C-alpha cells in the first residue's frame, strides 16, 4: 500500500506546471492504451475547458507522476472517461485512493451520479469500479471493436456508497 500520495487537480496549477503534468500523463497514456483509445491530453485542458477535470497523483509533492484520471461534469452528473495508474505502481492501492478522492470531491460539489463505460475485458478496472460502489447498468455488444463489449456503469453518490 503506497502512502503519502499527493492527489491534485491540474486547474490548481500555473500554466507551465500544468503543461508539464499533461505531458507526463501523455507519456503514460501512450504506453497504456492503443492509439485509437488514447485521450488527447492537450494544453487546452488547463482552464479552457472548466467542465473537464484532470486529476493527477504524484509520489510526493514534487515526485514523479504515477496516476491520473479525467472526468467531465454536466449538471448533476459526472462522466469518468479515464482512470490510469502507471504499470510499476499498480496493485498498491493507488487506484482506490484516486477513486476515493474523486468520489469525495464530487459529493462535496453536489454531484448526484457518476457514469462510465468500460471494456468488458478490462477486469482490473471493472473490479476497481465495483469496489467503489459502481453498478452495471447496460451491456453494449462490440462497443469498442468486434468482440469487445462495453459495459455502462453508474455510481449513485446520493446513496452514500
Ligand atoms: C484499473 C487500475 C486503474 C487499477 O489501479 P490499481 O492502483 O492497480 O488498483 P488498486 O491497487 O487500488 O486496487 C483496487 C482494486 O482494483 C481491482 N484490481 C486492481 N488490480 C487488479 C487486477 N490485476 N486484477 C483484478 N482486480 C484488480 C481490485 O478490485 C482491487 O481491490 P483489492 O485489492 O481489494 O482486490 C489499473 O490497473 C490501470 O491503470 N489499468 C490500466 C488502465 C485502465 O484499464 N483503465 C481503465 C479504463 S480508462
Coordinates of C-alpha atoms and ligand atoms in Angstrom, one line a residue:
X1 CA 0.0 0.0 0.0
X2 CA 1.5 3.3 -1.1
X3 CA 1.0 6.2 1.3
X4 CA 1.8 9.9 1.2
X5 CA 0.4 10.4 -2.2
X6 CA -0.2 13.9 -3.5
X7 CA -3.6 14.0 -5.3
X8 CA -4.5 17.2 -7.0
X9 CA -6.2 18.9 -10.0
X10 CA -4.3 20.5 -12.9
X11 CA -6.6 23.5 -12.6
X12 CA -4.9 24.4 -9.3
X13 CA -1.5 24.7 -11.1
X14 CA 0.0 27.5 -13.0
X15 CA 0.2 27.0 -16.8
X16 CA 3.8 25.8 -17.1
X17 CA 3.4 23.2 -14.3
X18 CA 0.0 22.1 -15.8
X19 CA 1.6 21.6 -19.2
X20 CA 4.4 19.6 -17.7
X21 CA 1.9 17.3 -15.8
X22 CA -0.1 16.9 -19.1
X23 CA 3.0 15.8 -21.0
X24 CA 3.8 13.3 -18.3
X25 CA 0.2 12.0 -18.5
X26 CA 0.5 11.8 -22.3
X27 CA 3.6 9.5 -22.0
X28 CA 1.8 7.1 -19.7
X29 CA -1.4 7.3 -21.7
X30 CA 0.5 6.3 -24.9
X31 CA 2.2 3.3 -23.1
X32 CA -1.1 2.1 -21.7
X33 CA -3.7 2.4 -24.4
X34 CA -3.8 1.7 -28.1
X35 CA -3.7 4.9 -30.3
X36 CA -7.4 4.6 -31.0
X37 CA -8.2 4.8 -27.3
X38 CA -5.6 7.3 -26.1
X39 CA -7.2 10.5 -24.9
X40 CA -5.5 13.7 -26.2
X41 CA -4.3 15.4 -23.0
X42 CA -3.6 18.7 -24.7
X43 CA -2.8 22.1 -23.2
X44 CA -6.4 23.3 -23.7
X45 CA -7.5 21.1 -20.7
X46 CA -5.9 23.7 -18.4
X47 CA -8.5 26.4 -17.7
X48 CA -10.1 26.5 -21.2
X49 CA -12.3 23.5 -20.5
X50 CA -13.5 24.1 -17.0
X51 CA -16.0 21.2 -17.0
X52 CA -13.2 18.7 -17.9
X53 CA -11.2 18.0 -14.8
X54 CA -7.8 16.2 -14.8
X55 CA -6.7 14.8 -11.5
X56 CA -3.1 13.6 -11.1
X57 CA -1.2 11.7 -8.5
X58 CA 2.5 12.1 -7.6
X59 CA 4.5 10.1 -5.0
X60 CA 5.3 13.3 -3.1
X61 CA 4.5 17.0 -3.8
X62 CA 7.5 17.2 -6.2
X63 CA 7.7 13.4 -7.0
X64 CA 7.1 11.6 -10.3
X65 CA 3.6 11.3 -11.7
X66 CA 2.2 7.8 -11.1
X67 CA -1.6 8.1 -11.9
X68 CA -4.3 10.3 -13.3
X69 CA -8.0 10.5 -14.1
X70 CA -10.2 12.6 -16.3
X71 CA -13.9 13.3 -15.8
X72 CA -16.4 15.7 -17.3
X73 CA -19.1 17.5 -15.2
X74 CA -22.6 18.0 -16.7
X75 CA -25.1 19.4 -14.3
X76 CA -25.7 16.8 -11.6
X77 CA -23.7 14.1 -13.3
X78 CA -20.0 13.3 -13.9
X79 CA -18.7 11.2 -16.8
X80 CA -15.5 9.4 -15.8
X81 CA -13.5 8.9 -19.0
X82 CA -10.1 7.8 -17.7
X83 CA -8.5 6.2 -14.7
X84 CA -5.0 5.1 -15.0
X85 CA -2.1 4.0 -12.8
X86 CA 1.4 3.7 -14.3
X87 CA 2.2 0.0 -14.6
X88 CA 5.0 -0.1 -12.0
X89 CA 2.7 1.3 -9.3
X90 CA -0.4 -0.9 -9.8
X91 CA -1.9 -3.2 -7.1
X92 CA -0.6 -0.9 -4.3
X93 CA -3.9 0.9 -3.5
X94 CA -3.3 3.9 -5.7
X95 CA -6.4 3.3 -7.9
X96 CA -8.5 3.1 -4.7
X97 CA -7.1 6.3 -3.3
X98 CA -7.6 8.1 -6.6
X99 CA -11.3 6.9 -6.8
X100 CA -11.9 8.0 -3.2
X101 CA -10.6 11.4 -3.9
X102 CA -12.8 11.8 -7.0
X103 CA -15.9 10.5 -5.1
X104 CA -15.4 12.7 -2.1
X105 CA -14.9 15.8 -4.3
X106 CA -17.9 15.2 -6.5
X107 CA -20.1 14.6 -3.4
X108 CA -18.9 17.9 -1.9
X109 CA -19.8 19.6 -5.2
X110 CA -23.3 18.2 -5.0
X111 CA -22.9 15.8 -7.9
X112 CA -25.5 13.1 -7.9
X113 CA -24.1 10.3 -10.0
X114 CA -21.0 9.2 -12.0
X115 CA -21.3 7.4 -15.3
X116 CA -18.7 5.4 -17.2
X117 CA -18.2 2.9 -20.0
X118 CA -15.6 0.2 -19.6
X119 CA -14.3 -2.6 -21.9
X120 CA -15.6 -5.9 -20.6
X121 CA -12.1 -7.3 -21.0
X122 CA -10.5 -4.7 -18.6
X123 CA -11.0 -6.9 -15.5
X124 CA -8.9 -4.8 -13.0
X125 CA -10.8 -1.6 -13.9
X126 CA -14.2 -3.3 -13.7
X127 CA -13.2 -4.7 -10.3
X128 CA -12.0 -1.3 -9.1
X129 CA -15.3 0.3 -10.1
X130 CA -17.3 -2.4 -8.3
X131 CA -15.2 -2.0 -5.2
X132 CA -16.1 1.7 -5.3
X133 CA -19.8 1.2 -5.5
X134 CA -20.5 1.3 -9.2
X135 CA -23.2 -0.9 -10.6
X136 CA -23.5 -2.4 -14.1
X137 CA -26.5 -0.9 -15.9
X138 CA -26.2 -2.0 -19.6
X139 CA -24.1 -4.0 -21.9
X140 CA -23.2 -2.9 -25.5
X141 CA -22.0 -5.7 -27.8
X142 CA -19.0 -4.8 -29.9
X143 CA -18.9 -1.3 -28.4
X144 CA -15.1 -0.9 -28.6
X145 CA -14.4 -3.3 -31.5
X146 CA -15.8 -6.6 -32.8
X147 CA -15.8 -8.9 -29.8
X148 CA -15.1 -6.2 -27.3
X149 CA -18.2 -5.4 -25.4
X150 CA -18.8 -2.2 -23.5
X151 CA -20.4 -2.0 -20.1
X152 CA -22.1 1.1 -18.8
X153 CA -21.7 1.5 -15.0
X154 CA -23.2 4.1 -12.7
X155 CA -22.4 5.2 -9.2
X156 CA -25.2 6.8 -7.2
X157 CA -23.4 9.3 -5.0
X158 CA -26.6 10.2 -3.0
X159 CA -26.8 6.7 -1.7
X160 CA -23.6 7.4 0.3
X161 CA -21.6 4.5 -1.1
Ligands
LIG1 C1 -7.6 -0.3 -13.2 C2 -6.4 0.3 -12.5 C3 -6.5 1.9 -12.5 C4 -6.3 -0.2 -11.0 O1 -5.3 0.6 -10.3 P1 -4.5 0.0 -9.1 O2 -3.8 1.1 -8.4 O3 -3.7 -1.2 -9.5 O4 -5.7 -0.5 -8.1 P2 -5.6 -0.8 -6.5 O5 -4.3 -1.4 -6.2 O6 -6.1 0.4 -5.8 O7 -6.7 -2.0 -6.4 C5 -8.0 -1.7 -6.1 C6 -9.0 -2.7 -6.7 O8 -8.9 -2.8 -8.1 C7 -9.1 -4.1 -8.5 N1 -7.8 -4.6 -9.2 C8 -6.6 -3.9 -9.3 N2 -5.8 -4.7 -10.0 C9 -6.4 -5.8 -10.3 C10 -6.0 -7.0 -11.1 N3 -4.8 -7.1 -11.6 N4 -6.9 -8.0 -11.3 C11 -8.2 -7.8 -10.7 N5 -8.6 -6.8 -10.0 C12 -7.7 -5.8 -9.8 C13 -9.3 -4.9 -7.3 O9 -10.7 -4.9 -7.0 C14 -8.6 -4.1 -6.2 O10 -9.2 -4.3 -4.9 P3 -8.5 -5.5 -4.0 O11 -7.0 -5.1 -3.9 O12 -9.2 -5.4 -2.7 O13 -8.7 -6.8 -4.7 C15 -5.0 -0.1 -13.1 O14 -5.0 -1.5 -13.3 C16 -4.8 0.5 -14.5 O15 -4.3 1.7 -14.6 N6 -5.1 -0.2 -15.6 C17 -4.9 0.2 -17.0 C18 -5.7 1.4 -17.4 C19 -7.2 1.0 -17.4 O16 -7.6 -0.1 -17.8 N7 -8.1 2.0 -17.0 C20 -9.5 1.9 -17.0 C21 -10.1 2.3 -18.3 S1 -9.9 4.0 -18.7

